[in-house]
PDB file of N, CA, C and O in Angstrom:
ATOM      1  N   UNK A   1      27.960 -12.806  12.663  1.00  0.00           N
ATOM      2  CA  UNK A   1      26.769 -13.084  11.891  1.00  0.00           C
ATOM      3  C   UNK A   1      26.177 -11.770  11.384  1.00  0.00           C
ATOM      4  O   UNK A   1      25.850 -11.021  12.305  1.00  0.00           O
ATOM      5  N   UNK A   2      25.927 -11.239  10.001  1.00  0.00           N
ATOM      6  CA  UNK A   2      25.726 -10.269   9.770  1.00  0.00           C
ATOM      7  C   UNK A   2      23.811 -10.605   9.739  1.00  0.00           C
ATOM      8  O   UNK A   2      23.300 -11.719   9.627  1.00  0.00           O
ATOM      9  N   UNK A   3      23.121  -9.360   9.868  1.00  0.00           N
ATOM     10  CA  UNK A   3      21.959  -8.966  10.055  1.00  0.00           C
ATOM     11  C   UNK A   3      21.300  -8.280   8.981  1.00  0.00           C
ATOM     12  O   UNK A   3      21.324  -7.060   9.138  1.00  0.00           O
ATOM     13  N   UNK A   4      20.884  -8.560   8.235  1.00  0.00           N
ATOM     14  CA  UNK A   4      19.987  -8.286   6.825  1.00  0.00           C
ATOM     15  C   UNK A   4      18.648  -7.321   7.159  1.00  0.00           C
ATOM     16  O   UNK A   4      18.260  -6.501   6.326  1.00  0.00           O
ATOM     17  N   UNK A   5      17.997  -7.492   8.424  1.00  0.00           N
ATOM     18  CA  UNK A   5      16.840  -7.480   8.501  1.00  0.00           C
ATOM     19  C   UNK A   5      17.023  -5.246   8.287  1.00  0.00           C
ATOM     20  O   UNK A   5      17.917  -4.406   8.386  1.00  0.00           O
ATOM     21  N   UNK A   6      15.512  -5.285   7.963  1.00  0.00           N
ATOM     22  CA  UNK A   6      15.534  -3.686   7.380  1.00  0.00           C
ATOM     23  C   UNK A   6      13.773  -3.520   7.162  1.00  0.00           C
ATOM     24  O   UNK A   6      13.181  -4.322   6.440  1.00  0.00           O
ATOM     25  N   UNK A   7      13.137  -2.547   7.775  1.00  0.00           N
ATOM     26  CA  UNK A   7      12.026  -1.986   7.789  1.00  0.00           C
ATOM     27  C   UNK A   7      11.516  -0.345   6.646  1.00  0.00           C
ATOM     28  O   UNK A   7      11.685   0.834   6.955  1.00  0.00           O
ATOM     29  N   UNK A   8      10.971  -0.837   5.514  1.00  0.00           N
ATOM     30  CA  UNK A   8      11.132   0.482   4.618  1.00  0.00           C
ATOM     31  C   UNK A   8       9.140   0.895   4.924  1.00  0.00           C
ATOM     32  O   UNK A   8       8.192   0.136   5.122  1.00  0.00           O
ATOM     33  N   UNK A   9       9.193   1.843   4.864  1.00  0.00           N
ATOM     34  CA  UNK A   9       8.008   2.714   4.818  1.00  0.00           C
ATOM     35  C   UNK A   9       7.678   3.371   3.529  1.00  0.00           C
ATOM     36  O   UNK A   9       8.155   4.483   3.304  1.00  0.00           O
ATOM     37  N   UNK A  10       6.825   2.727   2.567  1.00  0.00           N
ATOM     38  CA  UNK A  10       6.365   2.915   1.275  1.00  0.00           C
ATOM     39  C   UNK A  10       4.729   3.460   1.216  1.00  0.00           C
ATOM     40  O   UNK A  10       3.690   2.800   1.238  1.00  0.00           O
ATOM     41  N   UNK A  11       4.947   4.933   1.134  1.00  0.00           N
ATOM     42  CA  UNK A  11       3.514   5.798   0.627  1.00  0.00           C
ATOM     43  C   UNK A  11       2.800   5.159  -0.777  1.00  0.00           C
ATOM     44  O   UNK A  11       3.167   5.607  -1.863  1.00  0.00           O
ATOM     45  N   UNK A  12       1.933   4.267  -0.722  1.00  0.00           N
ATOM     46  CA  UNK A  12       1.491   4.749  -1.954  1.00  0.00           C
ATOM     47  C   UNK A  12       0.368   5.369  -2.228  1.00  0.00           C
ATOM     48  O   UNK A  12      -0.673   4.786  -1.925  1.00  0.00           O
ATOM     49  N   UNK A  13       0.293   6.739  -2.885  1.00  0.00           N
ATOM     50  CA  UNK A  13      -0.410   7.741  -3.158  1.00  0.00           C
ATOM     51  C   UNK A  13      -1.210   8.093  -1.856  1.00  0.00           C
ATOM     52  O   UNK A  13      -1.187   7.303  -0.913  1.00  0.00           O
ATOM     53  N   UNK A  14      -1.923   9.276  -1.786  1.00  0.00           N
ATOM     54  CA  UNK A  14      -2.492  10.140  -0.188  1.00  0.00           C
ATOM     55  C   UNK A  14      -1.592  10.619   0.314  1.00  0.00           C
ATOM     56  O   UNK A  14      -1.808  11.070   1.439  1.00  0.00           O
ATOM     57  N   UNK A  15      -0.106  10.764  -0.277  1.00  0.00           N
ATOM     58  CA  UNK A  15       0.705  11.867   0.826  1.00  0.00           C
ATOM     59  C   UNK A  15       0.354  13.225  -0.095  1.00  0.00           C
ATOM     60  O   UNK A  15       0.605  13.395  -1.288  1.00  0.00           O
ATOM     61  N   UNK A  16      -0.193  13.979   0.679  1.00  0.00           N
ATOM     62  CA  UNK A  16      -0.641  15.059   0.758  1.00  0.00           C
ATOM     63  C   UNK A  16      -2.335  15.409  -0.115  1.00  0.00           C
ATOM     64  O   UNK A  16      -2.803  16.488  -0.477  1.00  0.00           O
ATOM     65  N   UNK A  17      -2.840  14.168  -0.208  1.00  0.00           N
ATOM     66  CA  UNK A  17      -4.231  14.079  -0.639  1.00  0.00           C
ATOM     67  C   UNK A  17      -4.834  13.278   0.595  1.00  0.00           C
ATOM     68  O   UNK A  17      -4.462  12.115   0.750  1.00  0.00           O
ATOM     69  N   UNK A  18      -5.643  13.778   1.382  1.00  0.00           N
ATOM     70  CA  UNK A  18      -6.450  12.795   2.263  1.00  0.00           C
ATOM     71  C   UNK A  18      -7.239  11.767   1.706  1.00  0.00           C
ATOM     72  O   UNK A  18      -7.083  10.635   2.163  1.00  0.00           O
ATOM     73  N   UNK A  19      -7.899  11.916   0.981  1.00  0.00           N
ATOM     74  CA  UNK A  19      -8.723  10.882   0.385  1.00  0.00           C
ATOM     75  C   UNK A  19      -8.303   9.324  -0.111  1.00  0.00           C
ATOM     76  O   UNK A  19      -9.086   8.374  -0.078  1.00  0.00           O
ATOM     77  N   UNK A  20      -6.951   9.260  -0.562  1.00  0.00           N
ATOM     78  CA  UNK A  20      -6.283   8.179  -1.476  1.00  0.00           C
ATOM     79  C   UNK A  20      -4.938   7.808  -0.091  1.00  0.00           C
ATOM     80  O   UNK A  20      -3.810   7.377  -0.331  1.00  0.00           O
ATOM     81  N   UNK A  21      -5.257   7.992   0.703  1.00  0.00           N
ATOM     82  CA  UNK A  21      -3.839   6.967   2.009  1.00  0.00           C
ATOM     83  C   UNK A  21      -3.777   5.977   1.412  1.00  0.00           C
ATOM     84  O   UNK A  21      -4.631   5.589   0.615  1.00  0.00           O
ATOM     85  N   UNK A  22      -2.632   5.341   1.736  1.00  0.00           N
ATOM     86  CA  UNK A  22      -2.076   4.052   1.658  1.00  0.00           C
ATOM     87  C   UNK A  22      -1.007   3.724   1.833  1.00  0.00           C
ATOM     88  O   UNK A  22      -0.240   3.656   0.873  1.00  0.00           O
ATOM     89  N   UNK A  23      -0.615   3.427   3.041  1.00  0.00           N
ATOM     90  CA  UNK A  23       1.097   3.278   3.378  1.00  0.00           C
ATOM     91  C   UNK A  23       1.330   1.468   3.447  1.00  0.00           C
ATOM     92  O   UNK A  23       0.505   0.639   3.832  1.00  0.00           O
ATOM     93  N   UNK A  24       2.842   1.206   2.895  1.00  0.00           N
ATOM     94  CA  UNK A  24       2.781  -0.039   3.202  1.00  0.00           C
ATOM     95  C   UNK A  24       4.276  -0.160   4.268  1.00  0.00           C
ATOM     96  O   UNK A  24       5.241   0.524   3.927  1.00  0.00           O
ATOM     97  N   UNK A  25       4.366  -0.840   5.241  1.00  0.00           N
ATOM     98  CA  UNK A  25       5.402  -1.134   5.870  1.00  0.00           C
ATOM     99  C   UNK A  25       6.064  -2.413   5.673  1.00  0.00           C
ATOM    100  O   UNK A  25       5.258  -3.322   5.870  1.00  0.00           O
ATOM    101  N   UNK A  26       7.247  -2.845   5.355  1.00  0.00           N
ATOM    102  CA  UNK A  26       7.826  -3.626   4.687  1.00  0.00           C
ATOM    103  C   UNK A  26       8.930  -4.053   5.474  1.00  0.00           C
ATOM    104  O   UNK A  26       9.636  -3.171   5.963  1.00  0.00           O
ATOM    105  N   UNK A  27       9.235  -5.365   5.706  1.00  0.00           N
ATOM    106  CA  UNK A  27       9.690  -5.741   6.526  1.00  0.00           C
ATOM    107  C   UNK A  27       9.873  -6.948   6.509  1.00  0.00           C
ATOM    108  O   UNK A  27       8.998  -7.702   6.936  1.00  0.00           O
ATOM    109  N   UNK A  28      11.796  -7.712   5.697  1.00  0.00           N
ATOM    110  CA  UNK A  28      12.413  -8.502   4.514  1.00  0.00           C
ATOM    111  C   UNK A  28      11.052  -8.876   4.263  1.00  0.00           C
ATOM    112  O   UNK A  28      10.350  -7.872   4.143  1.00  0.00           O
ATOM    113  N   UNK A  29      10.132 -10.445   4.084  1.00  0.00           N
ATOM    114  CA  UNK A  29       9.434 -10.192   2.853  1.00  0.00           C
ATOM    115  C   UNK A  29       8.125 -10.535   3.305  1.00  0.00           C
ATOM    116  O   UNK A  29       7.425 -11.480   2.942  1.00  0.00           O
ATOM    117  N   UNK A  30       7.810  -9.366   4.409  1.00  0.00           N
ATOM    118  CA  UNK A  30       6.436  -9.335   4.467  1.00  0.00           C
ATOM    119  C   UNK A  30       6.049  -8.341   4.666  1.00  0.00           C
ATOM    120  O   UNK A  30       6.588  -7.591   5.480  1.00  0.00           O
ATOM    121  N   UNK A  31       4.920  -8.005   3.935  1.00  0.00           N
ATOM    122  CA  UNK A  31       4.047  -6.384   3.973  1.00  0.00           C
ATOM    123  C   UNK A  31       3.135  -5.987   4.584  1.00  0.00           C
ATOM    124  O   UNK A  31       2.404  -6.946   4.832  1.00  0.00           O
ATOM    125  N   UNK A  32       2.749  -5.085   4.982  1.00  0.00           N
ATOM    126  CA  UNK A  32       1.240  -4.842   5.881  1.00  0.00           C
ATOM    127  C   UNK A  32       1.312  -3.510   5.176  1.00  0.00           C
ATOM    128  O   UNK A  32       2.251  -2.803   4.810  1.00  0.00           O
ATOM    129  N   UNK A  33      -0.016  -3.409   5.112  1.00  0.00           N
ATOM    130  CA  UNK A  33      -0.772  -2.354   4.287  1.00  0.00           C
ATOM    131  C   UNK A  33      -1.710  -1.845   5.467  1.00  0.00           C
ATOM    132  O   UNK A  33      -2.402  -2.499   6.248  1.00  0.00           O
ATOM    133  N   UNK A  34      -1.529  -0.554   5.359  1.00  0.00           N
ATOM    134  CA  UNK A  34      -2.257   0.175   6.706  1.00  0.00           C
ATOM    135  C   UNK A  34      -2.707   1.548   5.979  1.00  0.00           C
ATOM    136  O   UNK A  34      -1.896   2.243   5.365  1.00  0.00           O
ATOM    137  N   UNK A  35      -3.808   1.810   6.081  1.00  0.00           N
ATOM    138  CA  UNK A  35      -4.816   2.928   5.929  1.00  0.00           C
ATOM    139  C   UNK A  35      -4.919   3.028   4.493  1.00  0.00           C
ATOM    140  O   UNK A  35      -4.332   3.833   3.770  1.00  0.00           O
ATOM    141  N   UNK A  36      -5.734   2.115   4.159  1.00  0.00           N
ATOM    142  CA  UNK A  36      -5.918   2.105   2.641  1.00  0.00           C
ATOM    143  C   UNK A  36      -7.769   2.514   2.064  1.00  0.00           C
ATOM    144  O   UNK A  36      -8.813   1.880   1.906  1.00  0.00           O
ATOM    145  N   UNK A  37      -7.207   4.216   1.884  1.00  0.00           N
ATOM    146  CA  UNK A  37      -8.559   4.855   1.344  1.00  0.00           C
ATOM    147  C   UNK A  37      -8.884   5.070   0.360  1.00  0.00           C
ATOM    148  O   UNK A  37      -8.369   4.519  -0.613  1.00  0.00           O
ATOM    149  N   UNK A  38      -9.736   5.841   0.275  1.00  0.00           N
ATOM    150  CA  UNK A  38     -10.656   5.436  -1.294  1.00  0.00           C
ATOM    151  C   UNK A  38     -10.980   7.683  -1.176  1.00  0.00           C
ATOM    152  O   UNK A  38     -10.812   8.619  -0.394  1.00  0.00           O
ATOM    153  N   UNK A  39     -11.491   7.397  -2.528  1.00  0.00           N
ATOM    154  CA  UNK A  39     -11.926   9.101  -2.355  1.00  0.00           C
ATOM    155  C   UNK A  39     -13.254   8.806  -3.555  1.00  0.00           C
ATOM    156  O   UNK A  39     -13.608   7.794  -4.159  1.00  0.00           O
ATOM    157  N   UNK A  40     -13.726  10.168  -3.534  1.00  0.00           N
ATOM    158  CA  UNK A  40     -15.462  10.425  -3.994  1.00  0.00           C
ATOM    159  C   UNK A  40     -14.866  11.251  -5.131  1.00  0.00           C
ATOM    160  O   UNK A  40     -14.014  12.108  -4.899  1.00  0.00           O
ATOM    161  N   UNK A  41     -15.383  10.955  -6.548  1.00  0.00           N
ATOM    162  CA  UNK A  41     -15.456  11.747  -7.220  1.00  0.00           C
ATOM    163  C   UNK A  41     -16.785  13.118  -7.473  1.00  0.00           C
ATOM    164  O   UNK A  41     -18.009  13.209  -7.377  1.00  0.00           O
ATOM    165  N   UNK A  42     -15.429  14.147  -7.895  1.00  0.00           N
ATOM    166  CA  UNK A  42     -16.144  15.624  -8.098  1.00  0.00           C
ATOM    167  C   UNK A  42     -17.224  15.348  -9.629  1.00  0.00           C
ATOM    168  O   UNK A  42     -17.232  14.438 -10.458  1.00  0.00           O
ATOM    169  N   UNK A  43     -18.030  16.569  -9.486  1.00  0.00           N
ATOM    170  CA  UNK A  43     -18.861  16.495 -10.687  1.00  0.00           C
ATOM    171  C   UNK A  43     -17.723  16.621 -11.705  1.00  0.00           C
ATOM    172  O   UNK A  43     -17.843  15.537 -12.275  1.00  0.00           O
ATOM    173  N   UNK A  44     -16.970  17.073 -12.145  1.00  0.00           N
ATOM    174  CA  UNK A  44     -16.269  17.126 -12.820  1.00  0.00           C
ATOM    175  C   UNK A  44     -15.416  15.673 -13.995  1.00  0.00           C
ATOM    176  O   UNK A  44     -15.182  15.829 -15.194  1.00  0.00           O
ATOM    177  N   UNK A  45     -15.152  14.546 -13.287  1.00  0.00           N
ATOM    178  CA  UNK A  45     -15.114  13.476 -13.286  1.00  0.00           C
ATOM    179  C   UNK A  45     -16.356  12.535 -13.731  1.00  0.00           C
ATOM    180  O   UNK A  45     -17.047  11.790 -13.035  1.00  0.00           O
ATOM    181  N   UNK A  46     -16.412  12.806 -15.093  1.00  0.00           N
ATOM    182  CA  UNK A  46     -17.477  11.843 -15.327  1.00  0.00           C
ATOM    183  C   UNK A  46     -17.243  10.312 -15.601  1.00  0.00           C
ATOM    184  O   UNK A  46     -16.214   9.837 -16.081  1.00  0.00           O
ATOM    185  N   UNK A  47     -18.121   9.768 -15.302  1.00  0.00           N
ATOM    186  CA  UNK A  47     -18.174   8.462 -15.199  1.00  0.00           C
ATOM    187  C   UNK A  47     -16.879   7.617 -14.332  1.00  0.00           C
ATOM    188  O   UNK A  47     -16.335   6.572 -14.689  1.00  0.00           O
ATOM    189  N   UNK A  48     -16.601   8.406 -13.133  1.00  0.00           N
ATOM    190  CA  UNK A  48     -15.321   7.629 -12.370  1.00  0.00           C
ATOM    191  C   UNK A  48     -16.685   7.777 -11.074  1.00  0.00           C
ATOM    192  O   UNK A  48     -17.457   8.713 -10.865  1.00  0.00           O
ATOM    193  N   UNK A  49     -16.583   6.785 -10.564  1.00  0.00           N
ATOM    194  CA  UNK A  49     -17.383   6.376  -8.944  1.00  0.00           C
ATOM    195  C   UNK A  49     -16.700   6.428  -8.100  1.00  0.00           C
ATOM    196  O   UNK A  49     -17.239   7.227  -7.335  1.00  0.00           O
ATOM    197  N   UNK A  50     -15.350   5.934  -7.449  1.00  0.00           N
ATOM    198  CA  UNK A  50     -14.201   5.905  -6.969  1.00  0.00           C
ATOM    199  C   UNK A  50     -13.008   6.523  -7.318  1.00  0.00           C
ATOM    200  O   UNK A  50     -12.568   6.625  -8.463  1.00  0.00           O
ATOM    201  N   UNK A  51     -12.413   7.000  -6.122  1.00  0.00           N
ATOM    202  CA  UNK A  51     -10.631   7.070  -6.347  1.00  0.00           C
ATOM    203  C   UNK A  51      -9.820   6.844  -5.351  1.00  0.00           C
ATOM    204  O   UNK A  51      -9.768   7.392  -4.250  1.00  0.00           O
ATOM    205  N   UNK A  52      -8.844   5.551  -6.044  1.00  0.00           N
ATOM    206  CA  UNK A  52      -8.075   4.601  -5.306  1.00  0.00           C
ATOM    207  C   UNK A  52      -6.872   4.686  -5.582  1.00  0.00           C
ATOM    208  O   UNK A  52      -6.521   4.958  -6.730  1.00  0.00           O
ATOM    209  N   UNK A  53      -5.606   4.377  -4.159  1.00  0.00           N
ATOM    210  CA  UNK A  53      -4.540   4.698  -4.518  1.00  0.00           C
ATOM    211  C   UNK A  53      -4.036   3.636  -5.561  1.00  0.00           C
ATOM    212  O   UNK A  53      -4.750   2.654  -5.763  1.00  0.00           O
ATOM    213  N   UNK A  54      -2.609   3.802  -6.369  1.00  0.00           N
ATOM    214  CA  UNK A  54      -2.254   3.073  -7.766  1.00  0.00           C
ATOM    215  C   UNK A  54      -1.936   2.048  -6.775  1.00  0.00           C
ATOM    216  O   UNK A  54      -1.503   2.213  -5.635  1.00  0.00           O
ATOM    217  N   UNK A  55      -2.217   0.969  -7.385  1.00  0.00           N
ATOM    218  CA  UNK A  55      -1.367  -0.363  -6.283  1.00  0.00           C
ATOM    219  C   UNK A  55      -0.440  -1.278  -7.405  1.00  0.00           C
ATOM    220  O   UNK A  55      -0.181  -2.481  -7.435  1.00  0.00           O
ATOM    221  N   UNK A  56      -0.040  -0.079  -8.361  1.00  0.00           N
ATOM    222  CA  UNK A  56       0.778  -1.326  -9.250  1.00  0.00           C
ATOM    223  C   UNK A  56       1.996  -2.238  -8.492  1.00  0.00           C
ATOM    224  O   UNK A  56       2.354  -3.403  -8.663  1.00  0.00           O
ATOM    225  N   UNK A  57       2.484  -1.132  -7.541  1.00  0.00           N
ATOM    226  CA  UNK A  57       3.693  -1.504  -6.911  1.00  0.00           C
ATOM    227  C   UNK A  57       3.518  -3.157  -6.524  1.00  0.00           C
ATOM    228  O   UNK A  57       4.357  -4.002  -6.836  1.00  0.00           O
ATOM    229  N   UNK A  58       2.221  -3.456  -5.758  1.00  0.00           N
ATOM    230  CA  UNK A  58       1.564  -4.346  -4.845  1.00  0.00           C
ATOM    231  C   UNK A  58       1.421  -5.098  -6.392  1.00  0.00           C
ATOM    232  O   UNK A  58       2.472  -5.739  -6.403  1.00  0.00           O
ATOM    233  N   UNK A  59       1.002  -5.282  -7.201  1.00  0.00           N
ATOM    234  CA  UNK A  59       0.748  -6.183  -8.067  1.00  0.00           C
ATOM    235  C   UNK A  59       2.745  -6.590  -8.840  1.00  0.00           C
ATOM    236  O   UNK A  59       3.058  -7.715  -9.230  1.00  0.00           O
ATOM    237  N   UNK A  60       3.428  -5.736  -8.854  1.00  0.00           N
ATOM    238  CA  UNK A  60       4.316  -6.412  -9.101  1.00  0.00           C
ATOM    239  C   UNK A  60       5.451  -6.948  -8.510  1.00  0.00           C
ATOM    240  O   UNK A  60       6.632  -7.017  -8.848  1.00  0.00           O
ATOM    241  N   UNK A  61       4.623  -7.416  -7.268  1.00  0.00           N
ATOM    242  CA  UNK A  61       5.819  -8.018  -5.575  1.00  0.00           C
ATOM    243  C   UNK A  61       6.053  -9.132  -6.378  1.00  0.00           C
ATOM    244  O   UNK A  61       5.215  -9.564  -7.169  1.00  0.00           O
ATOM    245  N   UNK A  62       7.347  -9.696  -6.177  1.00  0.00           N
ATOM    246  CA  UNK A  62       7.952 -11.404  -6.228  1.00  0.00           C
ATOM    247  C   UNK A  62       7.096 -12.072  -5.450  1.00  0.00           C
ATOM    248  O   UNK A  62       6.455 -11.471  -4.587  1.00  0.00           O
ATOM    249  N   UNK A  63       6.968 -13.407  -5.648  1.00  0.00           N
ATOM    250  CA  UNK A  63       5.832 -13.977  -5.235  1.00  0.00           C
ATOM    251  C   UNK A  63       6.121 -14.599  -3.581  1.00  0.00           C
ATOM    252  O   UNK A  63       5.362 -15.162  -2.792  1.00  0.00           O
ATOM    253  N   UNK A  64       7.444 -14.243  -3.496  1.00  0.00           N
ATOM    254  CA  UNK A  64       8.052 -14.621  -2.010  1.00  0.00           C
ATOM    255  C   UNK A  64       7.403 -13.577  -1.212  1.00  0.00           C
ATOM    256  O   UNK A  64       6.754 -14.020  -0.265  1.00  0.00           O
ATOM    257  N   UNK A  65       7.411 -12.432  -1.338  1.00  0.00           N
ATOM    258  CA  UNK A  65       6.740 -11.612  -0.460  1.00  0.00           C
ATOM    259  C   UNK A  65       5.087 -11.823  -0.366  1.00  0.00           C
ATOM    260  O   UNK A  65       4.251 -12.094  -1.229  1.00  0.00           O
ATOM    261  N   UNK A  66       4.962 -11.508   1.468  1.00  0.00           N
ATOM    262  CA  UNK A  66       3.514 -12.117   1.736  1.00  0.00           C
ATOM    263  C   UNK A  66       2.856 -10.444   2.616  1.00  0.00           C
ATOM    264  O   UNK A  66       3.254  -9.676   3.492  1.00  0.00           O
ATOM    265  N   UNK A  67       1.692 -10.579   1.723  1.00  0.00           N
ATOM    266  CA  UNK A  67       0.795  -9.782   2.622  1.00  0.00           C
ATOM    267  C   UNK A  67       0.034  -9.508   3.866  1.00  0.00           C
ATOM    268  O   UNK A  67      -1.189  -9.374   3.884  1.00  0.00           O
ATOM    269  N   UNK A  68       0.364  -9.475   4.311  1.00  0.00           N
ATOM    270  CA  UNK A  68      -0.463  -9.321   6.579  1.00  0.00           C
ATOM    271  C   UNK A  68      -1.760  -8.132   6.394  1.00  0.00           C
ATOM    272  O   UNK A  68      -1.936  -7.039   5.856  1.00  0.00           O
ATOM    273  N   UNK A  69      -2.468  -9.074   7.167  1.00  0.00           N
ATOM    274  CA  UNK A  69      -3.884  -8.433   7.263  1.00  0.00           C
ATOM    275  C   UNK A  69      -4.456  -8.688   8.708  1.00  0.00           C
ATOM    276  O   UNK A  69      -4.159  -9.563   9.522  1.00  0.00           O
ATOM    277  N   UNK A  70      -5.079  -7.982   8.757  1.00  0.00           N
ATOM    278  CA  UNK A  70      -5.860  -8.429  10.422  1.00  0.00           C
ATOM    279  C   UNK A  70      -7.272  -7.698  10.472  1.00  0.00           C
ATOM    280  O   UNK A  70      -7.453  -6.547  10.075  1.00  0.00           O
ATOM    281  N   UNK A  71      -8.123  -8.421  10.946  1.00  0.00           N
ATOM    282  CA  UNK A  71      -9.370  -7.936  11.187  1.00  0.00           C
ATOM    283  C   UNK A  71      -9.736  -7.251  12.539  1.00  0.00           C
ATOM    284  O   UNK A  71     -10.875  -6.822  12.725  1.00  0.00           O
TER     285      UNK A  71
END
């Protein structure tokens, strides 16, 4: 019986910016999203309030894959 199963570790954005973490662990087709930060914009940055990691990845999952959350 062959074994499919496989665990990938996906940064999105905050590796090597503290402010913007966001790792997702993946695991066949369910995800957990762990340390998902936000950052403060500099004066420099006008008119941005927030900065958040890109989550396009997360918006373009197949709809088979499910997201895990826990409070």
């Amino acid at each position: 019986m062959e074994n499919n199963l496989s665990l990938s570790l996906i940064p999105i954005g905050g590796v090597g910016n503290v402010t913007k973490n966001m790792y997702l662990y993946e695991y066949n087709n369910e995800i957990l999203i762990v340390d998902c930060g936000l950052g403060f914009a500099d004066e420099t940055m006008l008119g941005v309030d927030l900065l958040i990691p890109d989550i396009t990845y997360l918006k373009n999952l197949p709809r088979e894959k499910e997201l895990l959350a826990w409070r």
